[in-house]
Coordinates of C-alpha atoms in Angstrom, one line a residue:
M22 CA 41.1 38.4 38.3
A23 CA 39.9 39.0 34.5
S24 CA 40.8 35.3 33.8
S25 CA 38.8 34.0 36.9
G26 CA 35.7 36.0 35.0
V27 CA 36.8 34.5 31.2
L28 CA 36.8 31.0 33.5
K29 CA 33.5 31.5 34.7
L30 CA 31.9 32.6 31.6
V31 CA 33.5 29.9 29.4
S32 CA 32.4 27.5 32.0
M33 CA 28.6 28.7 32.0
I34 CA 28.4 28.6 28.3
L35 CA 30.1 25.1 28.2
M36 CA 27.2 23.8 30.9
V37 CA 24.3 25.6 28.8
C38 CA 25.8 24.0 25.6
M39 CA 25.8 20.3 27.4
T40 CA 22.5 21.1 28.8
M41 CA 21.0 21.7 25.3
M42 CA 23.0 18.7 24.0
S43 CA 21.4 16.6 26.6
A44 CA 18.1 18.0 26.4
P45 CA 15.5 15.4 24.9
K46 CA 14.1 16.6 21.2
A47 CA 10.5 17.2 20.7
A48 CA 9.6 13.9 19.0
K49 CA 7.5 14.5 15.3
A50 CA 3.8 13.7 16.2
A51 CA 2.9 10.8 14.4
I52 CA 0.5 11.4 11.3
T53 CA -3.5 11.6 13.0
C54 CA -6.9 10.4 11.0
S55 CA -7.9 14.1 10.9
D56 CA -4.1 14.9 8.7
V57 CA -5.3 11.9 6.6
V58 CA -8.6 13.2 5.9
N59 CA -7.7 16.6 5.2
H60 CA -5.1 15.5 2.5
L61 CA -7.7 13.4 0.9
I62 CA -10.6 15.4 1.2
P63 CA -10.4 17.1 -2.2
C64 CA -9.8 13.5 -3.8
L65 CA -13.7 12.9 -3.1
S66 CA -14.9 14.2 -6.0
Y67 CA -12.6 12.1 -8.4
V68 CA -13.4 8.8 -6.3
Q69 CA -17.2 9.6 -6.7
N70 CA -17.0 10.7 -10.6
G71 CA -14.2 9.3 -12.4
G72 CA -12.4 12.0 -14.3
T73 CA -9.0 13.4 -13.7
P74 CA -8.0 13.9 -10.1
A75 CA -7.9 17.9 -9.3
A76 CA -4.2 19.1 -8.7
A77 CA -5.2 19.8 -5.1
C78 CA -6.2 16.0 -4.8
C79 CA -2.7 15.1 -5.8
S80 CA -0.7 17.5 -3.8
G81 CA -2.7 15.8 -0.5
V82 CA -1.6 12.6 -2.0
K83 CA 2.0 13.4 -2.5
A84 CA 2.1 15.4 0.7
L85 CA 0.5 12.3 2.6
Y86 CA 3.3 10.2 1.0
G87 CA 5.8 12.1 2.0
E88 CA 4.9 12.3 5.7
V89 CA 4.3 8.7 5.8
Q90 CA 7.8 7.4 6.6
T91 CA 7.8 3.9 8.6
S92 CA 5.5 0.7 8.3
P93 CA 3.7 1.8 11.6
D94 CA 2.8 5.1 10.1
R95 CA 1.8 3.7 6.9
Q96 CA -0.2 1.1 9.0
N97 CA -2.2 3.9 10.6
V98 CA -3.1 5.4 7.3
C99 CA -4.4 2.4 5.8
K100 CA -6.2 2.2 9.3
C101 CA -7.3 5.6 9.1
I102 CA -8.6 5.1 5.6
K103 CA -10.7 1.9 6.3
S104 CA -12.2 3.7 9.2
A105 CA -13.1 7.0 7.4
V106 CA -14.9 4.8 4.7
N107 CA -16.6 2.4 7.2
G108 CA -20.1 2.7 6.5
I109 CA -20.2 4.3 3.3
P110 CA -21.7 3.0 0.7
Y111 CA -19.7 2.8 -2.5
T112 CA -19.4 0.6 -5.8
S113 CA -16.7 -1.4 -7.4
N114 CA -15.9 1.5 -9.5
N115 CA -15.5 3.9 -6.5
L116 CA -12.9 1.4 -5.3
N117 CA -10.9 1.0 -8.4
L118 CA -11.3 4.9 -8.5
A119 CA -9.6 4.8 -5.2
A120 CA -7.1 2.2 -6.1
G121 CA -5.8 3.9 -9.1
L122 CA -5.5 7.3 -7.5
P123 CA -1.6 7.2 -6.5
A124 CA -0.8 5.9 -9.9
K125 CA -2.7 8.9 -11.2
C126 CA -0.8 11.1 -9.1
G127 CA 2.3 9.5 -10.3
L128 CA 3.0 7.5 -7.3
Q129 CA 3.8 3.7 -6.9
L130 CA 2.8 2.1 -3.7
P131 CA 4.2 -1.1 -2.6
Y132 CA 0.7 -2.4 -1.7
S133 CA -2.9 -2.2 -2.9
I134 CA -5.6 0.1 -1.6
S135 CA -8.9 -2.1 -1.1
P136 CA -10.9 -2.8 1.7
S137 CA -9.7 -6.2 2.1
T138 CA -6.1 -4.8 2.7
D139 CA -4.7 -6.4 6.4
C140 CA -3.5 -2.8 7.6
N141 CA -1.0 -4.6 9.9
K142 CA 0.5 -6.2 6.8
V143 CA 1.3 -3.1 5.1
Q144 CA 5.3 -2.3 5.5

């Protein structure tokens, strides 16, 4: 009788384990435009006025860089940035500061930051 109870218990544990292993894992949500903006808001002062980027700016840039691991993620971030600045007046100085921001924060991007960047070609 005891062996029957143990067998049932082991069978139940195995069934629970198999169910957990086959259950779909929760997919990590893709980065949203709101996430992108929140990471980059501390950089506005630098892009507008120059100087040295604030520590919070570089932290946001690095966090964003760490979160975008795939080409579709990078394309989405590119589109979000372009959408966020659409209609906002800017100068060539602002563009140069924005383009140089990753390097100022110690990062090398495999693409340039520019209003003319084709986000669909960002890899």
